[in-house]
XYZ file of C-alpha atoms in Angstrom:
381
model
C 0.000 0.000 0.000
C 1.206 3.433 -0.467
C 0.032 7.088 -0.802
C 1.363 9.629 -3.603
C -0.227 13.224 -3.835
C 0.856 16.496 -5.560
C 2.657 14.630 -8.282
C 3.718 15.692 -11.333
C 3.196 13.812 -14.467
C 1.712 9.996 -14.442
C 1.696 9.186 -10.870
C 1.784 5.174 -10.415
C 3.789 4.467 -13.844
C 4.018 0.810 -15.868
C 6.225 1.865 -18.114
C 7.964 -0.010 -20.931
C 5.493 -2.928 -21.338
C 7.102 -5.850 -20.720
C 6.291 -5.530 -17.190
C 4.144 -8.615 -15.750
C 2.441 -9.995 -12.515
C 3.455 -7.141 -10.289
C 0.223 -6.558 -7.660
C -0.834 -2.637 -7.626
C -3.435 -2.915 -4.156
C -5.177 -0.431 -1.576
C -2.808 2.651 -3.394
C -4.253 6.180 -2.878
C -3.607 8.752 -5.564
C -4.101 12.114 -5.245
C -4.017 15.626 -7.066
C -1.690 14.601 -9.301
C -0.740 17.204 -11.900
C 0.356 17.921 -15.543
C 3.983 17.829 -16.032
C 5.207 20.738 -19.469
C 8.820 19.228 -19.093
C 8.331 15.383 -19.206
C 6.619 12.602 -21.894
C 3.863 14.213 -23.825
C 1.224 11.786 -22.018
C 2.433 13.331 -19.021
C 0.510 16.602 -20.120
C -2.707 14.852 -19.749
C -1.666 12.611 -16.793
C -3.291 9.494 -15.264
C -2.740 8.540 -11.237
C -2.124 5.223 -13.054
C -0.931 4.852 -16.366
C -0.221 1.421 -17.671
C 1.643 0.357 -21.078
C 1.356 -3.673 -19.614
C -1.906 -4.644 -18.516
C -0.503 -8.348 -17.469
C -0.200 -6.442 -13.886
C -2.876 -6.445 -10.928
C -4.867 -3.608 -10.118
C -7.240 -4.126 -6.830
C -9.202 -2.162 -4.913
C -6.863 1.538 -5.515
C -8.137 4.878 -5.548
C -7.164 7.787 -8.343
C -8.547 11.027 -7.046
C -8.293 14.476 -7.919
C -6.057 13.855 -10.980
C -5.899 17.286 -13.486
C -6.752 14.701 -16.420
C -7.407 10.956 -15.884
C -7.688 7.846 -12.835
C -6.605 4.997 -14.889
C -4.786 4.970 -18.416
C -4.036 1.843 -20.451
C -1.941 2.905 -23.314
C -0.559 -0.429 -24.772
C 2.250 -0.334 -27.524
C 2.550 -2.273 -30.370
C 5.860 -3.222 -28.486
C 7.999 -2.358 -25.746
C 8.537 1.165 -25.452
C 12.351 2.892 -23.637
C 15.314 0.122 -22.732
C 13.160 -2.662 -23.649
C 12.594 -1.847 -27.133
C 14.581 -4.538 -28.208
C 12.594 -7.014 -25.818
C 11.078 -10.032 -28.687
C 8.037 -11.394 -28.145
C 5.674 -9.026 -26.287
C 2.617 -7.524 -27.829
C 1.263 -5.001 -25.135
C -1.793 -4.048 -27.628
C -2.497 -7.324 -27.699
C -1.775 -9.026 -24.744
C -3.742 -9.994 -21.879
C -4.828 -8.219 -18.568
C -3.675 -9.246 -15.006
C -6.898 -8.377 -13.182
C -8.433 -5.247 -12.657
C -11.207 -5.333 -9.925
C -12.327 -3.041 -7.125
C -10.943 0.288 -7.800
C -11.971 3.992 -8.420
C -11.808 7.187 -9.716
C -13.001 10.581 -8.024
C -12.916 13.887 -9.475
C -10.805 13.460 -12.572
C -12.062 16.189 -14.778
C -10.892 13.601 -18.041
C -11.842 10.282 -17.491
C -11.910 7.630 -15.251
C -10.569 4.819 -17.033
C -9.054 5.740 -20.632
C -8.313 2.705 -22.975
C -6.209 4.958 -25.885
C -5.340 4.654 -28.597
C -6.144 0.901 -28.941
C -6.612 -2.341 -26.620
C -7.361 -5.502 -28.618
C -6.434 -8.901 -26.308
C -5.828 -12.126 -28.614
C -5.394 -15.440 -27.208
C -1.894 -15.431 -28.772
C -1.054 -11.767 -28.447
C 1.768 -11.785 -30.756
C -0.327 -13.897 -33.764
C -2.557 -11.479 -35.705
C -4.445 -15.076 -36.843
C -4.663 -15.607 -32.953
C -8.268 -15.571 -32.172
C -9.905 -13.063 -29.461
C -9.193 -13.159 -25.307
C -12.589 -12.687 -23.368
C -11.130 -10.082 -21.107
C -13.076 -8.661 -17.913
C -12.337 -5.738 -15.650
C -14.445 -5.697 -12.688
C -16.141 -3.377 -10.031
C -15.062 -0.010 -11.127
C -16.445 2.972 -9.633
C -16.292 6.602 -11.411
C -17.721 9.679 -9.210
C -17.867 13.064 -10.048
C -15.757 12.202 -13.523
C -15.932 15.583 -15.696
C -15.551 14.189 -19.380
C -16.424 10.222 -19.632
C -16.364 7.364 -16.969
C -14.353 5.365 -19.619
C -13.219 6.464 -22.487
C -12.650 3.443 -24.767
C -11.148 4.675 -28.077
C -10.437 0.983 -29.660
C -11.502 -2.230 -27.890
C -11.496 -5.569 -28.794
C -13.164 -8.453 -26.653
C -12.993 -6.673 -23.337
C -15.577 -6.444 -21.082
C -17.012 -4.181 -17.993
C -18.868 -6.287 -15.437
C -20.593 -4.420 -12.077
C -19.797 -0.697 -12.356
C -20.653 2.407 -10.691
C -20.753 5.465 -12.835
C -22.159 8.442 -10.169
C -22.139 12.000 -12.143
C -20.056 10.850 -14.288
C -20.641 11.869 -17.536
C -20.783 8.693 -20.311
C -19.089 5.819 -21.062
C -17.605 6.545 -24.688
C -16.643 4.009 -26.785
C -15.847 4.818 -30.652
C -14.626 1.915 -32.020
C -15.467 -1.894 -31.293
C -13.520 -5.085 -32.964
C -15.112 -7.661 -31.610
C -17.260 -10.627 -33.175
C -20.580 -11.526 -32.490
C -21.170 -12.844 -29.234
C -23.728 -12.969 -25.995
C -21.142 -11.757 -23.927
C -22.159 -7.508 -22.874
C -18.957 -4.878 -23.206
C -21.035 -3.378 -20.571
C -22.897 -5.794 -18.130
C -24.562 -5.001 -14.985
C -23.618 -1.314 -14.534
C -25.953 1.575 -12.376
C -25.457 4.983 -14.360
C -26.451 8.346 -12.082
C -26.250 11.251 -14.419
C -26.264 13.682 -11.571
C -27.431 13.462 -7.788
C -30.265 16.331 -8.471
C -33.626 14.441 -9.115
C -35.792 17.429 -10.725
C -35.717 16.608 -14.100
C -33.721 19.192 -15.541
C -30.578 17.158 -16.425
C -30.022 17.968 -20.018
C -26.422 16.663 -20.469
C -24.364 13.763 -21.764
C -25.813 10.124 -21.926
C -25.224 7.262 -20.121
C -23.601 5.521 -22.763
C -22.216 6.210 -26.560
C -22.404 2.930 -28.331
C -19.808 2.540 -31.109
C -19.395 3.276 -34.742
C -19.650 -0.754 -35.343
C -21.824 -3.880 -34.872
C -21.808 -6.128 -31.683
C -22.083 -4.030 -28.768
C -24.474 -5.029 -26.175
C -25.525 -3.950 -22.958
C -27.313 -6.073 -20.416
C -28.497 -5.311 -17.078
C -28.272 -1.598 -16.495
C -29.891 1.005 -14.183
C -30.223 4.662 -15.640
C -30.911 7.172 -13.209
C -32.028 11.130 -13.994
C -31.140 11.168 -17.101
C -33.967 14.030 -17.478
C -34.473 15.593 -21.080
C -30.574 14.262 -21.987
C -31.567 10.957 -23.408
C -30.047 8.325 -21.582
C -28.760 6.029 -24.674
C -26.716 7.236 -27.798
C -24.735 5.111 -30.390
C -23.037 5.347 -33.495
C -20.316 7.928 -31.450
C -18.502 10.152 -34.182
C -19.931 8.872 -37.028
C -20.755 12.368 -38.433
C -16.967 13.704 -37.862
C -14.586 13.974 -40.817
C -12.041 12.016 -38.966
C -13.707 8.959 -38.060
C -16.891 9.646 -40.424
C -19.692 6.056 -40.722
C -22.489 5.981 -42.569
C -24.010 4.381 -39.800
C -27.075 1.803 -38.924
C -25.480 -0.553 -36.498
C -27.388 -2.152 -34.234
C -26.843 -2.290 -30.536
C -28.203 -4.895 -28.434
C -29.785 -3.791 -25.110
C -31.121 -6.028 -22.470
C -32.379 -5.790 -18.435
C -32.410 -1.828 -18.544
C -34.089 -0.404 -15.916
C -34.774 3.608 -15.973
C -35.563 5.821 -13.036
C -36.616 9.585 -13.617
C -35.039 8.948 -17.338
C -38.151 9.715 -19.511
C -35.914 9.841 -22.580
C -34.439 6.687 -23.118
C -32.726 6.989 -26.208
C -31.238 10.067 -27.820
C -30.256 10.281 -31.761
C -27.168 11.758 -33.316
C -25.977 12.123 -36.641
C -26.428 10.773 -39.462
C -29.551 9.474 -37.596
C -29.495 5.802 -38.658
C -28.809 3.934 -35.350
C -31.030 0.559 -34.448
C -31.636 -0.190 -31.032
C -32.635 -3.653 -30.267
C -34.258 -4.863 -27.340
C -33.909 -8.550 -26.687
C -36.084 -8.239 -23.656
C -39.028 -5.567 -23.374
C -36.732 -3.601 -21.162
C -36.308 -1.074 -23.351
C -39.472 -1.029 -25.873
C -41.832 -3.118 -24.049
C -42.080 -5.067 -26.771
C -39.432 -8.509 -26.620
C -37.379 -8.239 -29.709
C -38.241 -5.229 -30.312
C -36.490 -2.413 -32.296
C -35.982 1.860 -31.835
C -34.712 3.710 -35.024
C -34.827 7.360 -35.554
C -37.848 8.176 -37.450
C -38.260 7.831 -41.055
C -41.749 7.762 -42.893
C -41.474 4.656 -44.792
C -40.786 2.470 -42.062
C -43.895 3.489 -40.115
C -46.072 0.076 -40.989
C -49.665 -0.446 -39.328
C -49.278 -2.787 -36.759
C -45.721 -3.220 -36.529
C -44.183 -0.248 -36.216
C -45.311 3.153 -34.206
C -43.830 6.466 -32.974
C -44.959 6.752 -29.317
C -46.919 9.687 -27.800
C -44.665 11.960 -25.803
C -45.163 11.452 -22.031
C -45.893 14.143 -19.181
C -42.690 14.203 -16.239
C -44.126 15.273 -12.538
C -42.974 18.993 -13.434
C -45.607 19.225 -16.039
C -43.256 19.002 -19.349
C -43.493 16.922 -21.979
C -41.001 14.486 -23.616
C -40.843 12.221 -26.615
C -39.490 8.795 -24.675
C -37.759 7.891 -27.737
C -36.047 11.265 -29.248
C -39.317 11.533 -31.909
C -38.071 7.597 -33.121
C -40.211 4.691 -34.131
C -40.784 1.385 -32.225
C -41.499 -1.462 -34.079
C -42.059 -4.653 -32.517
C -40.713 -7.990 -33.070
C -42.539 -8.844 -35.836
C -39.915 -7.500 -38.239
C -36.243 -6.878 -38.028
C -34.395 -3.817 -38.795
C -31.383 -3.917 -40.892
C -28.784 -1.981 -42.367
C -29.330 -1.702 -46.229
C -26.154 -0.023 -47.866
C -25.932 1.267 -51.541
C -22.483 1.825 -52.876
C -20.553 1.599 -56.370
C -23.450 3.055 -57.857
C -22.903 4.342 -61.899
C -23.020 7.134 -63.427
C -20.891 9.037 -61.228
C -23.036 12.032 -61.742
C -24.984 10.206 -58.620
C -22.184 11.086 -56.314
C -23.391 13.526 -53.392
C -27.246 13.492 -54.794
C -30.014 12.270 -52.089
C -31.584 9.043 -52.046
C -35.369 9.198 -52.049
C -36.464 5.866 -50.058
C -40.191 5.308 -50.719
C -42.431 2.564 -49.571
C -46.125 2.403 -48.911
C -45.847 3.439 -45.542
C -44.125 6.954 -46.715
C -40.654 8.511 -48.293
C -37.934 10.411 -47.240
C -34.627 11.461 -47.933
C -31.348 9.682 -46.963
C -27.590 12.083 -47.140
C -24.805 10.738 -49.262
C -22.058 9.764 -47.126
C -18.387 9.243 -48.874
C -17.537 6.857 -45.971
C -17.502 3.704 -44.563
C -19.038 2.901 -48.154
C -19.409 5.353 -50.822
C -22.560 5.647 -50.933
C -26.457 5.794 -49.159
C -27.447 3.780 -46.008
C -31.146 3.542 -44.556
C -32.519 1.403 -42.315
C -35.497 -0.678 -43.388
C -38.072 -3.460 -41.715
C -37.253 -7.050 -43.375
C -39.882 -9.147 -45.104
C -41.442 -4.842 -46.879
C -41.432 -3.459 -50.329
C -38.961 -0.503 -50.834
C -38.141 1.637 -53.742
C -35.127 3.989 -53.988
C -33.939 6.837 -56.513
């Protein structure tokens, strides 16, 4: 056990990653601060900052850091004297065990994962297929920017968290195949302590700009007016631009003074599906930002706004349509179309439900993507 405050720079430091098995447990960090003569990182610094995560992390505490708790940044090799170490794939290699710590009053993030953590069974074979990887029992209070902040992930996995105003949990891009196994299972998310209604900030979540993620077994608490579920995080940016329609799988959510439960961002194509009811009330059932030509009698419906305790009113699903599990909604992508003359002209999408318009996108495909119920007619020009 030990105690380091008013430090300068990355406080408790793994550095060239090749380290292994050493036991981090019951440390206090505090106040540390941003270092203008050391490593770059150390600008932005983390109480811990890891470049091995074959270590053991239990039950510390990173508080009051000018930047970040907990900072895995994993090389593609070892970094400083080691450099010429063979055989070691930080990026890729597997995680001690990381269980039972915390993170108070970082105004960055509680746990960053940046730029990339992918864990293969093999860490040094690219063929190598994925490592399940868990981190357990992490608690984020009073976290300024994001709870985690999970640039790149492969199979890893947050089980039993505590995210207390605490902004979101970020994650842009997921790797990962299909599986039942959550990236974020059994979590409680408390936007803020004040239970009025008026929260109108982040989310509790920002799914990725990719398939696969799921949720299960989550309680949202005042998330207000905010929204309490996003996805498809960046997607409209030029540097990481998607066309987007992903789905995210949600299951077990349970919302508390959260009226809103989902929240749209551009380019407005996400599908939400909920295995459960949790989220729709219908098992199986979808949420997709509204278009006309998916609204289908009997299958598909935009719910009536609802009236909070104050008085207000709020659309429970950001103005999007519910359909129920009668269909399924999926991705339908239109690219390498000819003459070129096509490029950057709008796709009308007509069915007999209604039409709309869908953007051009010149990335992930060059092209138009709308979302659209399987087994219906559609029509595009």
């Amino acid at each position: 056990m030990a105690c380091a405050r008013v430090w300068q720079g990355h406080t408790y430091f793994v550095e060239d990653g090749i380290e292994k098995n050493n036991l981090f447990k019951h440390n206090l960090g505090v106040l540390t601060r941003k270092c203008g003569s050391c490593i770059k990182s150390d600008t932005m610094p983390a109480t811990f900052w890891m470049a091995s995560a074959e270590n053991r992390w239990i039950d510390n505490v990173a508080a009051g850091s000018e930047a970040t708790g907990y900072w895995f940044e994993l090389p593609g090799k070892p970094l400083g004297p080691s450099a010429s170490v063979s055989g070691v794939c930080p990026v890729k290699g597997h995680l001690g065990e990381f269980r039972g710590n915390s993170a108070h009053s970082n105004p960055a993030h509680g746990v960053r994962v940046y730029p990339a953590w992918h864990p293969l069974k093999n860490p040094c074979d690219p063929n190598s297929p994925t490592e399940p990887t868990y981190l357990y029992d992490f608690t984020a209070f009073k976290t300024g920017s994001q709870a985690l902040f999970l640039k790149s992930i492969g199979d890893l996995h947050f089980v039993n968290n505590k995210f207390v105003a605490s902004a979101w949990v970020n994650l842009v891009n997921l790797d990962v195949p299909f599986s039942d196994r959550p990236v974020l299972d059994h979590s409680l998310h408390v936007a803020t302590t004040r239970t009025d209604g008026s929260y109108n900030g982040l989310p509790s979540v920002m799914a990725p700009q990719n398939e696969h993620f799921y949720m299960r077994n989550a309680t949202l608490v005042n998330y207000g007016r905010a929204g309490a579920l996003a996805g498809c995080n960046k997607c409209a940016s030029s540097s990481n631009m998607k066309q987007g329609g992903f789905t995210f799988r949600f299951s077990g959510m349970k919302f508390i003074n959260s009226p809103r439960r989902t929240k749209w961002t551009a380019p407005y194509r996400q599908i939400f599906h909920d295995l459960d009811g949790t989220l729709t009330g219908h098992s199986k059932g979808w949420v997709t930002p509204y278009r006309a030509w998916n609204m289908w009698d009997t299958v598909c419906e935009k719910p009536a706004d609802v009236t909070t305790d104050s008085g207000s009113t709020i659309s429970p699903y950001d103005g999007g349509i519910v359909c129920n599990g009668n269909v399924h909604m999926r991705r339908v992508s239109v690219d390498g179309a000819n003459p070129m003359e096509m490029d950057w002209k709008r796709m009308i999408v007509s069915s007999d439900a209604g039409s709309g318009e869908e953007l051009f996108y010149p990335k992930d495909t060059y092209g138009w993507v709308f979302v659209a119920a399987d087994q219906r007619s559609y029509s595009v020009r």
